[in-house]
Amino acid sequence: MPPALLRSAACSLLLLVPALQVQAADNDGHYPLTLDNCGTQIRIDAPPQRAVSIGQNTTEILLSLGLADRMAASAVWIGEVPDALRADNDRVPRLSSTVPGFESVLGKRPDLVAAQFENDVGPQGRIASREQFASLGVPTYLSPTDCVGRVYGGDTNQDGARTRAFDMTLVHREIRELAEIFNVPERGAALVESLQAREADAVAASAGTPPDLSMVWWFSSAELSGDAWVAGELGAPGYIMKRLGAHNIIKSNEEWPAVSWERIAALDPDVIVLGEMARRNFPADDINQKIDFLEHDPVTREMSAVKHRRFIVLDAQAMNPTLRTLEGLEIVAKGLNALGLTGKRLPDEAP
């Protein structure tokens, strides 16, 4: 929508958005709360009661904090919600599985918009800018995983690149900050503590991974035989590989660079991690089509990982810097163990 029309639509919906209550909702002095979030000062004057979450990770964090009753809607989904969160998620209306319109978000009368991606709520946001929401009295919160150590590169690099490696402390920060915004800090602390304990257990379980173990992580492709969107070094897959003692064959700071199968085959990774997702934007979103292509394409079928079926299937949500990255760490650790790659040399032949 052109900026002029967007402003007009925003003005017409102004009365739908409630003014934030200046007084604190309780007497413990928690509000007003001011946070420096992704370079923007945000002020929260009362605990949100009608939050709209844009992005699956943001939604799952809020649900994990037990805040379903304070969520007016969610949007932008890539896969299924974990079973443990399904009942609470069913209570939250879904605006859209993809990017919702500005008017539909405002129609929920939000008192907070929390977004996973700057591409959705940011300077060139597909929904609107933070300033547009602020002009209507709606504070916005962006995930630190998307703005700390990350830059977007325009039309040729829409997924962005990282200037520093992702690590789980950014997810922990998001959990704690959202818990502060909703005035449930003890829930945030407990969730972070449980994630840290699970991560330590997964790393311990993968002890003995061969130091030269190489991997490639295939998220998806516009065309099966075309360039593959595979993980760069500094995103969530890079963090998982580093924690498990493996290395990435793809040397790139881009989040998901497009790489030819000829190049991937020449580098011959030991293990291929395959993204599984509920969406179907491209044929390669289907895990069965991924595997069928790898096993029958004349280039990919010659890779040792394909010949020996060294595949690990992982929910694509765990491949992004999210709460589910930890789940990815656990699944990959178990997968390497099941393939006989922890504490052992790589087998010369498939069992």
Coordinates of C-alpha atoms in Angstrom, one line a residue:
M1 CA 0.0 0.0 0.0
P2 CA 1.4 3.5 -0.9
P3 CA 2.5 5.6 2.1
A4 CA -0.3 8.2 1.6
L5 CA -3.0 5.5 1.5
L6 CA -1.4 3.7 4.5
R7 CA -1.6 7.0 6.5
S8 CA -5.2 7.5 5.5
A9 CA -6.1 4.0 6.6
A10 CA -4.3 4.5 9.9
C11 CA -6.2 7.7 10.6
S12 CA -9.5 6.1 9.8
L13 CA -8.8 3.4 12.3
L14 CA -7.4 5.6 15.0
L15 CA -10.6 5.4 17.1
L16 CA -10.3 1.6 17.1
V17 CA -7.1 1.7 19.0
P18 CA -7.4 2.3 22.7
A19 CA -5.2 4.9 24.3
L20 CA -2.7 3.4 26.7
Q21 CA -3.5 3.8 30.3
V22 CA -1.0 6.2 31.9
Q23 CA -1.6 4.9 35.4
A24 CA 0.0 1.7 36.5
A25 CA -2.3 -1.3 36.8
D26 CA -0.9 -2.1 40.2
N27 CA 0.9 -0.5 43.1
D28 CA 4.3 -2.2 42.9
G29 CA 5.9 0.6 40.9
H30 CA 6.6 -1.7 37.9
Y31 CA 5.0 0.8 35.4
P32 CA 5.7 2.9 33.6
L33 CA 8.4 0.7 32.0
T34 CA 10.9 2.0 29.5
L35 CA 13.0 -0.3 27.3
D36 CA 15.6 0.3 24.7
N37 CA 14.5 -2.1 22.0
C38 CA 16.4 -2.4 18.7
G39 CA 17.4 1.3 18.8
T40 CA 13.9 2.6 19.8
Q41 CA 12.8 3.7 23.3
I42 CA 9.4 2.1 24.1
R43 CA 7.3 3.0 27.1
I44 CA 4.8 0.6 28.5
D45 CA 2.3 2.2 31.0
A46 CA 0.3 -0.9 32.0
P47 CA 0.4 -4.6 31.4
P48 CA -0.8 -5.4 27.8
Q49 CA -4.2 -7.0 27.6
R50 CA -4.6 -7.2 23.8
A51 CA -1.2 -8.0 22.4
V52 CA -0.9 -8.9 18.7
S53 CA 2.1 -11.1 18.0
I54 CA 3.6 -11.1 14.4
G55 CA 5.8 -14.1 13.9
Q56 CA 5.7 -17.7 15.2
N57 CA 8.6 -17.3 17.6
T58 CA 7.1 -14.3 19.3
T59 CA 3.8 -16.1 19.6
E60 CA 5.4 -19.2 21.1
I61 CA 7.4 -17.2 23.7
L62 CA 4.2 -15.4 24.8
L63 CA 2.4 -18.7 25.0
S64 CA 5.3 -20.3 26.9
L65 CA 5.0 -17.4 29.4
G66 CA 1.3 -18.3 30.0
L67 CA 0.0 -15.1 28.4
A68 CA -2.6 -16.5 26.0
D69 CA -5.4 -14.7 27.8
R70 CA -3.6 -11.4 27.0
M71 CA -3.2 -12.0 23.3
A72 CA -5.7 -10.6 20.8
A73 CA -4.3 -12.3 17.7
S74 CA -1.2 -13.9 16.1
A75 CA 0.1 -13.9 12.5
V76 CA 3.0 -15.2 10.3
W77 CA 3.4 -18.9 10.9
I78 CA 5.9 -21.3 9.3
G79 CA 4.8 -24.6 10.9
E80 CA 2.8 -26.2 13.6
V81 CA 2.8 -25.1 17.2
P82 CA 4.4 -27.5 19.7
D83 CA 1.9 -29.9 21.3
A84 CA 2.5 -28.4 24.8
L85 CA 1.3 -25.0 23.5
R86 CA -1.5 -26.2 21.3
A87 CA -4.4 -25.8 23.7
D88 CA -3.4 -22.2 24.6
N89 CA -2.7 -21.3 21.0
D90 CA -6.2 -22.5 20.0
R91 CA -7.5 -19.7 22.3
V92 CA -5.7 -17.0 20.3
P93 CA -7.3 -15.9 17.0
R94 CA -5.0 -16.2 14.0
L95 CA -5.1 -13.1 11.7
S96 CA -3.2 -14.8 9.0
S97 CA -0.6 -17.5 8.6
T98 CA 1.3 -15.1 6.3
V99 CA 1.8 -11.3 6.6
P100 CA -1.5 -9.5 7.7
G101 CA -2.6 -6.1 6.6
F102 CA -2.1 -3.0 8.7
E103 CA -5.8 -2.5 9.0
S104 CA -6.5 -6.1 10.2
V105 CA -3.8 -5.7 13.0
L106 CA -5.4 -2.4 14.1
G107 CA -8.8 -4.0 14.0
K108 CA -7.8 -6.1 17.0
R109 CA -7.4 -2.9 19.0
P110 CA -3.8 -3.9 20.2
D111 CA -2.1 -2.3 23.2
L112 CA 1.2 -3.9 22.1
V113 CA 2.4 -5.3 18.8
A114 CA 5.3 -7.7 19.2
A115 CA 7.1 -8.8 16.1
Q116 CA 9.7 -11.3 15.2
F117 CA 11.0 -9.7 12.0
E118 CA 12.0 -6.1 11.2
N119 CA 10.8 -6.9 7.6
D120 CA 7.3 -7.0 9.0
V121 CA 7.4 -4.1 11.5
G122 CA 10.3 -1.8 10.7
P123 CA 11.6 1.0 8.4
Q124 CA 10.3 -0.8 5.3
G125 CA 7.9 -3.1 7.1
R126 CA 5.5 -5.1 5.1
I127 CA 2.8 -4.3 7.6
A128 CA 3.9 -0.8 8.8
S129 CA 6.7 1.0 10.5
R130 CA 7.1 1.3 14.2
E131 CA 6.5 5.0 13.9
Q132 CA 3.1 4.4 12.3
F133 CA 2.0 2.2 15.2
A134 CA 3.4 4.7 17.7
S135 CA 1.4 7.6 16.1
L136 CA -1.7 5.6 17.1
G137 CA -0.5 5.0 20.6
V138 CA 0.5 1.4 20.0
P139 CA 4.0 0.5 21.3
T140 CA 6.0 -2.1 19.3
Y141 CA 8.5 -4.6 20.4
L142 CA 11.0 -6.3 18.0
S143 CA 12.9 -9.5 18.7
P144 CA 16.6 -8.9 19.5
T145 CA 17.4 -11.9 17.4
D146 CA 16.5 -9.9 14.4
C147 CA 18.2 -6.6 15.1
V148 CA 21.2 -7.3 17.2
G149 CA 24.2 -8.1 15.0
R150 CA 22.0 -8.4 11.9
V151 CA 21.6 -6.2 8.8
Y152 CA 19.2 -6.4 5.8
G153 CA 20.6 -6.2 2.3
G154 CA 17.7 -5.0 0.3
D155 CA 16.0 -7.0 -2.5
T156 CA 19.0 -9.2 -3.3
N157 CA 19.4 -10.3 0.4
Q158 CA 15.9 -10.1 2.0
D159 CA 16.8 -12.6 4.7
G160 CA 19.7 -10.4 5.8
A161 CA 23.3 -11.0 7.0
R162 CA 24.8 -11.2 10.4
T163 CA 27.7 -9.1 11.6
R164 CA 28.1 -11.3 14.7
A165 CA 27.2 -14.8 15.4
F166 CA 23.8 -15.6 16.9
D167 CA 23.7 -17.2 20.3
M168 CA 20.8 -18.2 22.6
T169 CA 21.4 -15.3 25.0
L170 CA 19.5 -13.2 22.5
V171 CA 16.5 -15.5 22.9
H172 CA 16.9 -15.4 26.7
R173 CA 16.9 -11.6 26.5
E174 CA 13.7 -11.5 24.5
I175 CA 12.0 -13.9 27.0
R176 CA 13.1 -11.7 30.0
E177 CA 12.1 -8.5 28.3
L178 CA 8.6 -9.7 27.2
A179 CA 8.2 -11.1 30.8
E180 CA 9.0 -7.6 32.1
I181 CA 6.6 -5.9 29.7
F182 CA 3.8 -8.2 31.0
N183 CA 5.0 -8.0 34.6
V184 CA 5.6 -11.7 35.0
P185 CA 9.4 -11.6 35.5
E186 CA 9.5 -14.8 37.5
R187 CA 8.0 -16.8 34.6
G188 CA 10.7 -15.4 32.3
A189 CA 13.4 -16.4 34.7
A190 CA 12.0 -19.9 35.1
L191 CA 11.7 -20.4 31.3
V192 CA 15.3 -19.2 30.7
E193 CA 16.6 -21.5 33.4
S194 CA 14.9 -24.5 31.9
L195 CA 16.3 -23.7 28.4
Q196 CA 19.8 -23.4 29.8
A197 CA 19.5 -26.8 31.6
R198 CA 18.2 -28.5 28.4
E199 CA 21.0 -27.0 26.3
A200 CA 23.7 -28.3 28.7
D201 CA 22.2 -31.8 28.6
A202 CA 22.1 -31.8 24.8
V203 CA 25.7 -30.7 24.5
A204 CA 26.8 -33.3 27.0
A205 CA 24.9 -36.0 25.0
S206 CA 26.8 -35.2 21.8
A207 CA 30.3 -35.5 23.3
G208 CA 32.8 -37.2 20.9
T209 CA 31.5 -35.7 17.6
P210 CA 34.4 -36.1 15.1
P211 CA 36.2 -32.7 14.9
D212 CA 36.0 -32.8 11.1
L213 CA 32.3 -33.5 10.9
S214 CA 30.8 -31.3 8.1
M215 CA 27.1 -30.4 7.6
V216 CA 24.8 -28.5 5.3
W217 CA 21.4 -27.2 6.3
W218 CA 18.8 -27.1 3.5
F219 CA 15.8 -24.8 4.4
S220 CA 14.1 -24.7 1.0
S221 CA 14.4 -23.7 -2.7
A222 CA 12.4 -21.8 -5.2
E223 CA 12.9 -24.8 -7.6
L224 CA 14.1 -28.2 -6.5
S225 CA 16.9 -28.3 -9.1
G226 CA 17.8 -24.6 -8.6
D227 CA 19.9 -23.0 -6.0
A228 CA 19.2 -24.1 -2.5
W229 CA 18.7 -21.8 0.5
V230 CA 21.1 -23.2 2.9
A231 CA 22.3 -21.9 6.3
G232 CA 25.2 -19.5 6.6
E233 CA 27.7 -19.6 9.4
L234 CA 26.4 -17.1 11.9
G235 CA 22.7 -17.9 12.3
A236 CA 20.9 -20.5 14.5
P237 CA 22.3 -23.5 12.5
G238 CA 25.8 -22.2 13.0
Y239 CA 25.2 -21.9 16.7
I240 CA 24.0 -25.5 16.9
M241 CA 26.9 -26.8 14.9
K242 CA 29.4 -24.9 17.1
R243 CA 27.8 -26.3 20.3
L244 CA 27.9 -29.8 18.9
G245 CA 31.4 -29.6 17.5
A246 CA 30.6 -29.8 13.8
H247 CA 31.3 -27.3 11.0
N248 CA 29.4 -25.8 8.1
I249 CA 30.6 -26.3 4.6
I250 CA 29.0 -23.0 3.6
K251 CA 31.2 -20.0 4.5
S252 CA 28.9 -17.0 4.4
N253 CA 27.6 -14.3 6.8
E254 CA 24.2 -14.3 5.0
E255 CA 21.4 -15.9 7.0
W256 CA 20.2 -18.1 4.1
P257 CA 22.5 -17.8 1.0
A258 CA 21.4 -19.4 -2.3
V259 CA 23.9 -22.0 -3.3
S260 CA 24.1 -24.3 -6.3
W261 CA 23.9 -28.1 -5.8
E262 CA 27.0 -28.4 -7.9
R263 CA 28.9 -26.4 -5.3
I264 CA 27.4 -28.3 -2.3
A265 CA 28.2 -31.6 -4.0
A266 CA 31.8 -30.6 -4.6
L267 CA 32.1 -29.8 -0.8
D268 CA 30.5 -33.2 0.0
P269 CA 29.1 -32.7 3.5
D270 CA 28.9 -35.6 5.9
V271 CA 25.4 -34.8 7.1
I272 CA 22.5 -33.0 5.5
V273 CA 19.9 -31.3 7.8
L274 CA 16.5 -30.9 6.1
G275 CA 13.9 -28.3 7.0
E276 CA 10.4 -29.6 7.5
M277 CA 7.5 -27.1 7.4
A278 CA 3.7 -26.9 7.1
R279 CA 3.8 -24.1 4.6
R280 CA 3.9 -24.9 0.8
N281 CA 5.2 -21.8 -0.9
F282 CA 7.7 -23.9 -2.9
P283 CA 7.9 -27.6 -3.9
A284 CA 11.0 -27.9 -1.7
D285 CA 8.9 -27.0 1.4
D286 CA 7.8 -30.6 1.2
I287 CA 10.3 -32.9 3.1
N288 CA 9.4 -35.9 0.8
Q289 CA 10.2 -33.9 -2.3
K290 CA 13.5 -32.8 -0.7
I291 CA 14.6 -36.4 -0.1
D292 CA 13.3 -37.7 -3.5
F293 CA 15.3 -35.0 -5.3
L294 CA 18.5 -35.7 -3.3
E295 CA 18.3 -39.4 -4.0
H296 CA 17.5 -39.1 -7.8
D297 CA 19.3 -36.0 -9.1
P298 CA 22.4 -37.0 -10.9
V299 CA 24.5 -34.5 -9.0
T300 CA 23.2 -34.8 -5.5
R301 CA 22.8 -38.6 -5.4
E302 CA 26.6 -38.9 -5.6
M303 CA 27.1 -37.1 -2.3
S304 CA 28.3 -39.4 0.6
A305 CA 25.6 -38.1 2.9
V306 CA 22.9 -39.1 0.3
K307 CA 24.5 -42.5 -0.4
H308 CA 24.6 -43.3 3.3
R309 CA 21.3 -41.6 4.1
R310 CA 22.8 -39.3 6.6
F311 CA 19.8 -37.1 6.9
I312 CA 18.4 -35.3 9.9
V313 CA 14.9 -33.9 9.6
L314 CA 14.3 -30.8 11.6
D315 CA 11.3 -28.4 12.0
A316 CA 12.2 -25.3 10.0
Q317 CA 11.2 -23.1 12.8
A318 CA 14.2 -24.5 14.8
M319 CA 16.5 -23.4 12.0
N320 CA 15.7 -19.8 12.7
P321 CA 17.0 -17.9 15.8
T322 CA 14.0 -18.7 18.0
L323 CA 12.9 -20.4 21.1
R324 CA 12.8 -23.6 19.1
T325 CA 16.6 -23.4 18.3
L326 CA 17.1 -25.3 21.5
E327 CA 14.8 -28.0 20.2
G328 CA 16.9 -28.1 17.0
L329 CA 20.0 -28.6 19.1
E330 CA 18.4 -31.5 20.9
I331 CA 17.1 -33.1 17.7
V332 CA 20.4 -32.8 15.8
A333 CA 22.3 -34.2 18.8
K334 CA 20.0 -37.2 18.9
G335 CA 20.3 -37.5 15.1
L336 CA 24.1 -37.6 15.2
N337 CA 23.9 -40.2 17.9
A338 CA 21.4 -42.3 15.9
L339 CA 23.7 -42.1 12.8
G340 CA 26.6 -43.3 14.9
L341 CA 28.5 -40.1 14.7
T342 CA 29.1 -39.2 18.3
G343 CA 32.2 -40.7 19.8
K344 CA 33.0 -42.6 16.6
R345 CA 34.7 -42.1 13.2
L346 CA 32.5 -41.6 10.2
P347 CA 31.5 -45.0 8.7
D348 CA 33.0 -45.7 5.3
E349 CA 29.9 -47.6 4.3
A350 CA 26.2 -47.4 5.2
P351 CA 25.3 -50.0 7.8

